[in-house]
CSV table of C-alpha atoms in Angstrom, one decimal:
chain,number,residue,atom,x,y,z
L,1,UNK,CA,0.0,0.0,0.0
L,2,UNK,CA,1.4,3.2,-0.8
L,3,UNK,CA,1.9,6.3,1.2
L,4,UNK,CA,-1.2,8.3,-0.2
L,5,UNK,CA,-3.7,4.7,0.6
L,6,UNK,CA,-2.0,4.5,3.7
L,7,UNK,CA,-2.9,8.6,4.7
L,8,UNK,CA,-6.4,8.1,3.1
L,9,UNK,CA,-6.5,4.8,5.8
L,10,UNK,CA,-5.5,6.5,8.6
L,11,UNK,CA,-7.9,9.5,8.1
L,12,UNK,CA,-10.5,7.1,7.5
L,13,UNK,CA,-10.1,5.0,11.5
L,14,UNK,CA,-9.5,8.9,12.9
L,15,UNK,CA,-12.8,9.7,11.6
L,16,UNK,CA,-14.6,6.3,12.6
L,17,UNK,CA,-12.7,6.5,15.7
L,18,UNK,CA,-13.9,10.2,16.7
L,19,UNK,CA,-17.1,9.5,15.4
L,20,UNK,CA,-17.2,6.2,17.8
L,21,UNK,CA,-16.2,9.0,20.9
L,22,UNK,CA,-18.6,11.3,20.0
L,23,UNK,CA,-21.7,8.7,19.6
L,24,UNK,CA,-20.6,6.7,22.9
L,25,UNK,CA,-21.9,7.7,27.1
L,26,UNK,CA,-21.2,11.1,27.8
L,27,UNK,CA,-18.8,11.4,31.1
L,28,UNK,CA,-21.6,11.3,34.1
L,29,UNK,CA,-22.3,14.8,35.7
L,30,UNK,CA,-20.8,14.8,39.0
L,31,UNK,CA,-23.3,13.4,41.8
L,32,UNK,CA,-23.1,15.3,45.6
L,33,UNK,CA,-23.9,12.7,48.7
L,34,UNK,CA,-25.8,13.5,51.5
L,35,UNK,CA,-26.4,11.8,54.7
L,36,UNK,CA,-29.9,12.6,55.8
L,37,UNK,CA,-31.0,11.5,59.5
L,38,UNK,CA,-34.7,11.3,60.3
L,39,UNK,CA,-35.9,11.0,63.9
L,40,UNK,CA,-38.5,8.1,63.3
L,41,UNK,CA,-39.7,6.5,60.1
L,42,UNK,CA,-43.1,8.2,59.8
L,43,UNK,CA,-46.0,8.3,57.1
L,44,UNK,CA,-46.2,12.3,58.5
L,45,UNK,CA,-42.9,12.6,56.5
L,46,UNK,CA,-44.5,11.5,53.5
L,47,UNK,CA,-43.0,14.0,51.0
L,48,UNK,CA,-39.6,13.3,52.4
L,49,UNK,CA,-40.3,9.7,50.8
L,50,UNK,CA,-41.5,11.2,47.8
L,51,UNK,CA,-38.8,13.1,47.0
L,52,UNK,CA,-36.6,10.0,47.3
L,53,UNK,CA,-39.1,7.8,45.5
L,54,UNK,CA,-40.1,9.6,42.6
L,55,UNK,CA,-36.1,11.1,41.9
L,56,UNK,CA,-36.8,14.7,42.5
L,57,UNK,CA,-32.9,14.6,44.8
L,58,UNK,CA,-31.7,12.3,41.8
L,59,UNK,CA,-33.1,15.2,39.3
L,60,UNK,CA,-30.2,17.6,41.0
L,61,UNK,CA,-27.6,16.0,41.5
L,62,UNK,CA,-28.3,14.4,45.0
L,63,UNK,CA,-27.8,10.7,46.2
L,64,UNK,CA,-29.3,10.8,49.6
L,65,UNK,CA,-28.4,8.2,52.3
L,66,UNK,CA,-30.8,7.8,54.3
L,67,UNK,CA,-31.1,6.5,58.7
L,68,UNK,CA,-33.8,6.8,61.0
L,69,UNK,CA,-31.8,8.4,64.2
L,70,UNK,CA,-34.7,7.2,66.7
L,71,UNK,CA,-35.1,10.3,69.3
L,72,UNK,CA,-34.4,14.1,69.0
L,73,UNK,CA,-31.5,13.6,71.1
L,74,UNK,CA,-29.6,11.1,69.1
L,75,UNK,CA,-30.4,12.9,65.8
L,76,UNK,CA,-28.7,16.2,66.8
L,77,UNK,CA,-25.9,14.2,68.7
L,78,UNK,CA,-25.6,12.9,65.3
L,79,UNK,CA,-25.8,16.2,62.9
L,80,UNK,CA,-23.3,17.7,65.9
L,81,UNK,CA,-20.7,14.9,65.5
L,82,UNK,CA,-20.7,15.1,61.7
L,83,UNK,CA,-22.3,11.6,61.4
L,84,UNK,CA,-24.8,12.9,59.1
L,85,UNK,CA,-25.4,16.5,57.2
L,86,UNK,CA,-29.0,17.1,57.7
L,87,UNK,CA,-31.5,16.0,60.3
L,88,UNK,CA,-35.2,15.9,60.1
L,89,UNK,CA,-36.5,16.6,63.1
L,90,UNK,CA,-38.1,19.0,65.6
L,91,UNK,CA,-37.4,22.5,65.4
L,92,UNK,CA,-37.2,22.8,69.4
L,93,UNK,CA,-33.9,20.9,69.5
L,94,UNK,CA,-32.0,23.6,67.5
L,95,UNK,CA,-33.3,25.5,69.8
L,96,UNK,CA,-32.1,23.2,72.7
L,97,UNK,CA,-28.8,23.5,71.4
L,98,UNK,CA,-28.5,27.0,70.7
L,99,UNK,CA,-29.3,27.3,74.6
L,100,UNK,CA,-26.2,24.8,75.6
L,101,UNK,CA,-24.1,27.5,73.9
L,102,UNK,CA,-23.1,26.0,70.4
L,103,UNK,CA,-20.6,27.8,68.7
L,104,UNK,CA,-21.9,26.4,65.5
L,105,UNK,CA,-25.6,26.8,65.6
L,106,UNK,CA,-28.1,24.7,64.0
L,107,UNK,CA,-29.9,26.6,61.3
L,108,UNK,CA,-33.4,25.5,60.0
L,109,UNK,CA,-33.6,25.6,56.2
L,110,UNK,CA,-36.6,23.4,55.0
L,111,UNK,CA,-39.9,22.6,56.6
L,112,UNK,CA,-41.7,19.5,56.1
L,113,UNK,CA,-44.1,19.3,58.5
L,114,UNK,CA,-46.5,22.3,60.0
L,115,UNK,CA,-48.6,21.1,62.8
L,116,UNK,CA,-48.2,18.4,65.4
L,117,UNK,CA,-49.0,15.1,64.4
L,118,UNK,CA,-50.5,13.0,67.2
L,119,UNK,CA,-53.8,12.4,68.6
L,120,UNK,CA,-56.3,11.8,71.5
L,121,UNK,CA,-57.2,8.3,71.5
L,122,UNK,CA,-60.0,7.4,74.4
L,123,UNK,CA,-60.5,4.0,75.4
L,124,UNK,CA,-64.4,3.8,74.6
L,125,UNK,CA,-66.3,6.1,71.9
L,126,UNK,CA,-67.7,9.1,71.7
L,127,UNK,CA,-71.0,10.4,71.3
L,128,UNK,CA,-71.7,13.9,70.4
L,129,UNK,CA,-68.5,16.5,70.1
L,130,UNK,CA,-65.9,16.1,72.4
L,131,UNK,CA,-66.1,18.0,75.6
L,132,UNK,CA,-62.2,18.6,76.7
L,133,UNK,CA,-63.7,18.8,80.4
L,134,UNK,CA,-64.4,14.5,80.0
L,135,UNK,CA,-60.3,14.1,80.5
L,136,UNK,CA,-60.6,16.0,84.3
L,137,UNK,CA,-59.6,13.2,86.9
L,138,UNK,CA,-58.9,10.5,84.5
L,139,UNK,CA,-55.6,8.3,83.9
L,140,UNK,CA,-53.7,10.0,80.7
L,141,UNK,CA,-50.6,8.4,78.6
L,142,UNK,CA,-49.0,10.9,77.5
L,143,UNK,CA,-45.6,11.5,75.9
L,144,UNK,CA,-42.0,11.9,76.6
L,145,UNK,CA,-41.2,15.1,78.3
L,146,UNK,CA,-39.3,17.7,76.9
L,147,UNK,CA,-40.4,16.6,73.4
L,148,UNK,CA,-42.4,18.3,70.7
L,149,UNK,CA,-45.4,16.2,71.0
L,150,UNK,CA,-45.7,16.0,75.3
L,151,UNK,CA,-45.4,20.2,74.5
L,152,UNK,CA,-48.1,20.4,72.0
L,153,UNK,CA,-50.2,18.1,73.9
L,154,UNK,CA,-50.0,20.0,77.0
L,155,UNK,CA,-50.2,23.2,75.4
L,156,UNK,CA,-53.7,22.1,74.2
L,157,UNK,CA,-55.0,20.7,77.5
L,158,UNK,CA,-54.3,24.4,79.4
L,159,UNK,CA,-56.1,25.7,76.4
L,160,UNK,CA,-59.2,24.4,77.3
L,161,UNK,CA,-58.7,24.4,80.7
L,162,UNK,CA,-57.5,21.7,82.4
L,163,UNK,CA,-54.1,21.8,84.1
L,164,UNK,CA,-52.2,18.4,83.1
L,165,UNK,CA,-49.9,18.1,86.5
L,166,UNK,CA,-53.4,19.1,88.7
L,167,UNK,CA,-56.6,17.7,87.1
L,168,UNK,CA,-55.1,14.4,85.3
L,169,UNK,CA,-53.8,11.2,86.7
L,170,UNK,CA,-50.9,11.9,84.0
L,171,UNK,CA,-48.5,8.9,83.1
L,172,UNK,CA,-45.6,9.9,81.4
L,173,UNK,CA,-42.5,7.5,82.3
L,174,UNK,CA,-43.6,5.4,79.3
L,175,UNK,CA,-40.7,5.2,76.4
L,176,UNK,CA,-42.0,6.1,72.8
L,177,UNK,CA,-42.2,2.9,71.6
L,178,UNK,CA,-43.8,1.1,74.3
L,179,UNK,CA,-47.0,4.1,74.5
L,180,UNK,CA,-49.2,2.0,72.1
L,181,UNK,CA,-48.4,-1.6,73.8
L,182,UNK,CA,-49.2,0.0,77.5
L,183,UNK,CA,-52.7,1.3,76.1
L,184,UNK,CA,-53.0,-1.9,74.5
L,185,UNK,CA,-53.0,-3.8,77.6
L,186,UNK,CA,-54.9,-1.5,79.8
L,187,UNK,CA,-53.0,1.8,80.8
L,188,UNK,CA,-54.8,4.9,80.8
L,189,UNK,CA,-58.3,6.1,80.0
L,190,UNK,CA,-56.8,8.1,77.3
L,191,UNK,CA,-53.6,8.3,75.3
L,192,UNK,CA,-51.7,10.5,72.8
L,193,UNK,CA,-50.9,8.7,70.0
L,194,UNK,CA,-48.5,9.2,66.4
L,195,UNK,CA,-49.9,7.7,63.4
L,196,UNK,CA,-50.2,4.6,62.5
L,197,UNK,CA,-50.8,3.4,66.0
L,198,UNK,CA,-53.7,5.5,66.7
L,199,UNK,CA,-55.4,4.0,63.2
L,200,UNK,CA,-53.9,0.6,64.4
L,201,UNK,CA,-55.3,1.2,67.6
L,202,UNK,CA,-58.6,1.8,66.3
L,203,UNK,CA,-58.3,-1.3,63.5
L,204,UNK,CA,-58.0,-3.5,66.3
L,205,UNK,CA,-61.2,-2.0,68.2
L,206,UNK,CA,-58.7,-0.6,71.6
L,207,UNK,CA,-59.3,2.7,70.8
L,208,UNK,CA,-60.8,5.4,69.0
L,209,UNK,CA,-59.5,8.6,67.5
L,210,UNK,CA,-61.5,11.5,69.3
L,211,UNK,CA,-59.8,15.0,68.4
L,212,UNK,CA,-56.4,15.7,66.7
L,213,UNK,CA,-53.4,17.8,68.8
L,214,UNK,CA,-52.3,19.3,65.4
L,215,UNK,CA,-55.8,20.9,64.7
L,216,UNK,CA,-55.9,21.8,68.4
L,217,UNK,CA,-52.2,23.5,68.9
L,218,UNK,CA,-52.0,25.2,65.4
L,219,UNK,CA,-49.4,25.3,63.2
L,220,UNK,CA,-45.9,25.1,64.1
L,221,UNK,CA,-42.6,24.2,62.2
L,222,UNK,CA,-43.6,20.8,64.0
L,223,UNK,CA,-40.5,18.6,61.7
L,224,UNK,CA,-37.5,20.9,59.5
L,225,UNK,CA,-35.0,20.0,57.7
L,226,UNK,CA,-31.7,21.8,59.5
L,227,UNK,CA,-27.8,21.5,59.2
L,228,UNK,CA,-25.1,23.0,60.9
L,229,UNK,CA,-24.7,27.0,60.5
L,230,UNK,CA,-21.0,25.7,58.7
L,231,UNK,CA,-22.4,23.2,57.1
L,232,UNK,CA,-24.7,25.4,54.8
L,233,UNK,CA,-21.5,28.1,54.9
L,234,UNK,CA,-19.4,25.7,52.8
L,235,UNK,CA,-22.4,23.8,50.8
L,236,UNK,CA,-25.0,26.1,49.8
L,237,UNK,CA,-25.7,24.9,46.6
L,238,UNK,CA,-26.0,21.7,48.2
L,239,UNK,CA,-28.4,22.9,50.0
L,240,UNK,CA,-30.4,24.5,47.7
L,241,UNK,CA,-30.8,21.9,45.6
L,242,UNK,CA,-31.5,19.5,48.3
L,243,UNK,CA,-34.3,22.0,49.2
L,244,UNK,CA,-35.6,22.3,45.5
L,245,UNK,CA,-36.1,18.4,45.6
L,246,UNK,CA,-38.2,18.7,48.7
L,247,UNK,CA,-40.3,21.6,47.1
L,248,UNK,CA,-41.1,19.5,44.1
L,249,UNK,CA,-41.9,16.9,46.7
L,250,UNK,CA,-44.3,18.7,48.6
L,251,UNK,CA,-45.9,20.4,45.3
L,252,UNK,CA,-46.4,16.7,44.3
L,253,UNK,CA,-48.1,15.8,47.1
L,254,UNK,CA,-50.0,19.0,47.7
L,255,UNK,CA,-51.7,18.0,44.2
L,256,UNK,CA,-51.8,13.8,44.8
L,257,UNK,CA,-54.8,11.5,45.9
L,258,UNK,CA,-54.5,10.0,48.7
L,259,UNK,CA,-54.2,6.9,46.4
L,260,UNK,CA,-51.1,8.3,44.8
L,261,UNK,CA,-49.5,9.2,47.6
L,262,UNK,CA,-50.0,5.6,49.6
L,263,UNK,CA,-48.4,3.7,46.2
L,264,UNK,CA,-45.4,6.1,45.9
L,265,UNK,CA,-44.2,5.8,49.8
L,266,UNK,CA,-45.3,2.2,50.3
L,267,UNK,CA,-41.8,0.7,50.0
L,268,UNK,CA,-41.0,2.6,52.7
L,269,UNK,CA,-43.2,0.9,55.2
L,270,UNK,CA,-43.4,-2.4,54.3
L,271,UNK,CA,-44.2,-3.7,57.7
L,272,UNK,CA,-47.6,-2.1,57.7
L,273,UNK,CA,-50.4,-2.6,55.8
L,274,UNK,CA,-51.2,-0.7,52.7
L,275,UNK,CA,-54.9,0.2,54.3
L,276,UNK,CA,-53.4,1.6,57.1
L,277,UNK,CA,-51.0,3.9,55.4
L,278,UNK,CA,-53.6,5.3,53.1
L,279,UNK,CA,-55.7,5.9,56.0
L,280,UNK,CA,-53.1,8.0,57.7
L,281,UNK,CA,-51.8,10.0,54.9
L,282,UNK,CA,-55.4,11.0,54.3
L,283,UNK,CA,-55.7,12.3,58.2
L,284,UNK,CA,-52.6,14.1,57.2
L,285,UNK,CA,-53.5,15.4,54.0
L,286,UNK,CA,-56.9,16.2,55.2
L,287,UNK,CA,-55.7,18.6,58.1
L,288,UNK,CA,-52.6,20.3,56.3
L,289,UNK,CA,-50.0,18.5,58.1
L,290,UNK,CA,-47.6,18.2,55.4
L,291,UNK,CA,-46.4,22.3,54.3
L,292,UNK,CA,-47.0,23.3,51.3
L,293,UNK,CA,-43.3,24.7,51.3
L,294,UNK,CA,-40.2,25.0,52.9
L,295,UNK,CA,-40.6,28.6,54.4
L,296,UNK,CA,-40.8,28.9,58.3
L,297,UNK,CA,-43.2,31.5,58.7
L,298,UNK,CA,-42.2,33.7,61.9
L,299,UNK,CA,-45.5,33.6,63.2
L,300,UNK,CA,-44.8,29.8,63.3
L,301,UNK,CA,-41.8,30.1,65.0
L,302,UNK,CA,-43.8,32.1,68.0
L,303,UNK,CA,-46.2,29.9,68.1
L,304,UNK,CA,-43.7,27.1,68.8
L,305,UNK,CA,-41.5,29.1,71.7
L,306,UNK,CA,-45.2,29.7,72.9
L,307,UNK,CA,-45.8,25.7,73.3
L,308,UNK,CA,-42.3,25.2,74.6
L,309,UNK,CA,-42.6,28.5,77.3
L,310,UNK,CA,-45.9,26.7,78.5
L,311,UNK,CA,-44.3,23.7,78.8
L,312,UNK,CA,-41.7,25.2,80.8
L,313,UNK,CA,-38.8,24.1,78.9
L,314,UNK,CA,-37.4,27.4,77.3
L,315,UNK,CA,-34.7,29.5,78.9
L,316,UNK,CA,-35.2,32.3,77.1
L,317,UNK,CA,-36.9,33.0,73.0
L,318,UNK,CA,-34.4,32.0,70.4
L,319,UNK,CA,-34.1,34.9,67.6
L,320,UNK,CA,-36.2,33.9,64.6
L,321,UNK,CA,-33.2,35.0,62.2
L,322,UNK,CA,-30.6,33.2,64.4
L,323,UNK,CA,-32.2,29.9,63.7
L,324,UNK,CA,-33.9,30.3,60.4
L,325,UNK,CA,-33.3,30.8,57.4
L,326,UNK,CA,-35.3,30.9,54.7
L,327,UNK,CA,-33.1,31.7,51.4
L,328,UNK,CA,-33.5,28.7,50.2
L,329,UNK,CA,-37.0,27.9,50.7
L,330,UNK,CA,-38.0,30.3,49.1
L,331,UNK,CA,-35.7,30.6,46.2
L,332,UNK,CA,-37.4,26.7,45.6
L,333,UNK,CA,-40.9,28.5,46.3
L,334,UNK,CA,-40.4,30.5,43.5
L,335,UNK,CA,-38.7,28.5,40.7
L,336,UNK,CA,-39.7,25.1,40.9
L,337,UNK,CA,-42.8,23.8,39.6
């Protein structure tokens, strides 16, 4: 072969060649990790699962690992220790920490969740509309102290009246997990319950639902995604994307059946039954539970050192703009769809 057959050869394999490279799996976009801890595995979190389930992280760049942290406590031990990068979990305990003196506050960037999301659960049915006055001098489960749901509940007792330490036979050295058993087997005239053991409670004919502490207490940044104050610092965009996944999430569900919802975050709960789940998310959904977005409203904040200052567990008010910040909720508010 001469030399011009042997150019015209080798211009013909460069041009196969490049044309090979250009036709073959472009180099994958860079994908960020982030460690998410959640304080229980809950259908209240639904659009948490969503946003997994449906790819909405995935969409911007995000591979999410995800543990349940069981406990407020051992959630921010974890987020302060650098074990994970954002916790979902009650907005009181960046405010817990901010009163211990953290150099490094704990900033809350994305709310999930705006009312409490437990329930009064009485022993026999009622008849008629609940009369708040019918728990006076009976035997109440209630929850751990110090938390988010012990406060709300509380909260809502003085509000009609009746002082929990005075005018209840008040049990509260039950742990979390054991509430539902302990009612179960005879403790207490009346309990407050999560989701789905109140609807469990009720399936099995122990119980029935009466009145809902998240109707009762009003809305409060009740579960929020937060992170570190140096955290965000370093990984805004992170952040922001993380927070436009969990807007698309909650526009999705915001615009759901019931149905929809149950199918998409079933894989997630595979341990109870599909009836249940559908029968919680609809309590949810029917109430405005899950927020519409990621903005925590100051009013909401208030409303929350309000709960906690009747409960007798705040120091002193945290500053609004100390703990909060919005930027990125609403940023996601306004550009995704």
């Amino acid at each position: 072969m001469n030399r011009k057959r042997w150019s015209a050869a080798i211009a013909i394999l460069l041009a196969v060649a490049m044309s090979l490279t250009a036709c073959g799996p472009k180099k994958a976009e860079e994908v960020t990790k982030v460690r998410i801890g959640e304080v229980t595995r809950s259908i209240f979190y639904a659009p948490e699962y969503v946003a997994i389930a449906k790819g909405f992280f995935k969409e911007q760049g995000l591979e999410v690992d995800l543990t349940t942290t069981s406990g407020g406590d051992k959630t921010m031990t974890t987020l302060l220790s650098g074990g994970i990068d954002v916790a979902l979990v009650g907005s009181e305990t960046s405010i817990y920490v901010q009163q211990q003196g953290s150099g490094d506050p704990v900033i809350n960037f994305a709310q999930l969740t705006q009312t409490d999301g437990t329930f009064l659960v009485a022993r026999k049915p009622q008849s008629g509309a609940f009369d708040w006055n019918t728990l006076k001098g009976k035997t109440f489960l209630g929850q751990r102290k110090g938390g988010m749901p012990q406060m709300a509940g509380e909260f809502t007792l003085k509000k009609h009246g009746i002082n929990p330490q005075k005018d209840l036979n008040l049990i509260q050295n039950v742990d979390f997990a054991n509430i539902p058993s302990a009612f179960a087997s005879g403790t207490g005239e009346y309990v407050q319950l999560f989701e789905p053991q109140a609807t469990v409670i009720e399936k099995e004919g122990k119980g029935y639902v009466i009145a809902s502490f998240g109707v009762e207490s009003g809305k409060l940044p009740y579960t929020v995604f937060m992170a570190k104050k140096s955290f965000i610092d370093k990984n805004s965009n992170t952040i922001q994307k993380f927070t436009n996944a969990i807007q698309k999430a909650q526009n999705w569900v915001q615009s759901a059946s019931v149905d929809e919802i149950t199918d998409t975050i079933t894989p997630f709960f595979q341990d109870t039954d599909k009836q249940i789940i559908s029968g919680v998310v609809k309590r949810y959904k029917d109430q405005g539970s899950f927020a519409t977005d990621g903005i925590i409203d100051e009013q909401e904040w208030n409303n929350l050192q309000d709960v906690m200052q009747a409960a007798g567990e705040l120091k002193q008010r945290a500053d609004y703009k100390t703990l909060v910040n919005n930027q990125f909720a609403e940023k996601a508010k306004q550009s995704v769809k």
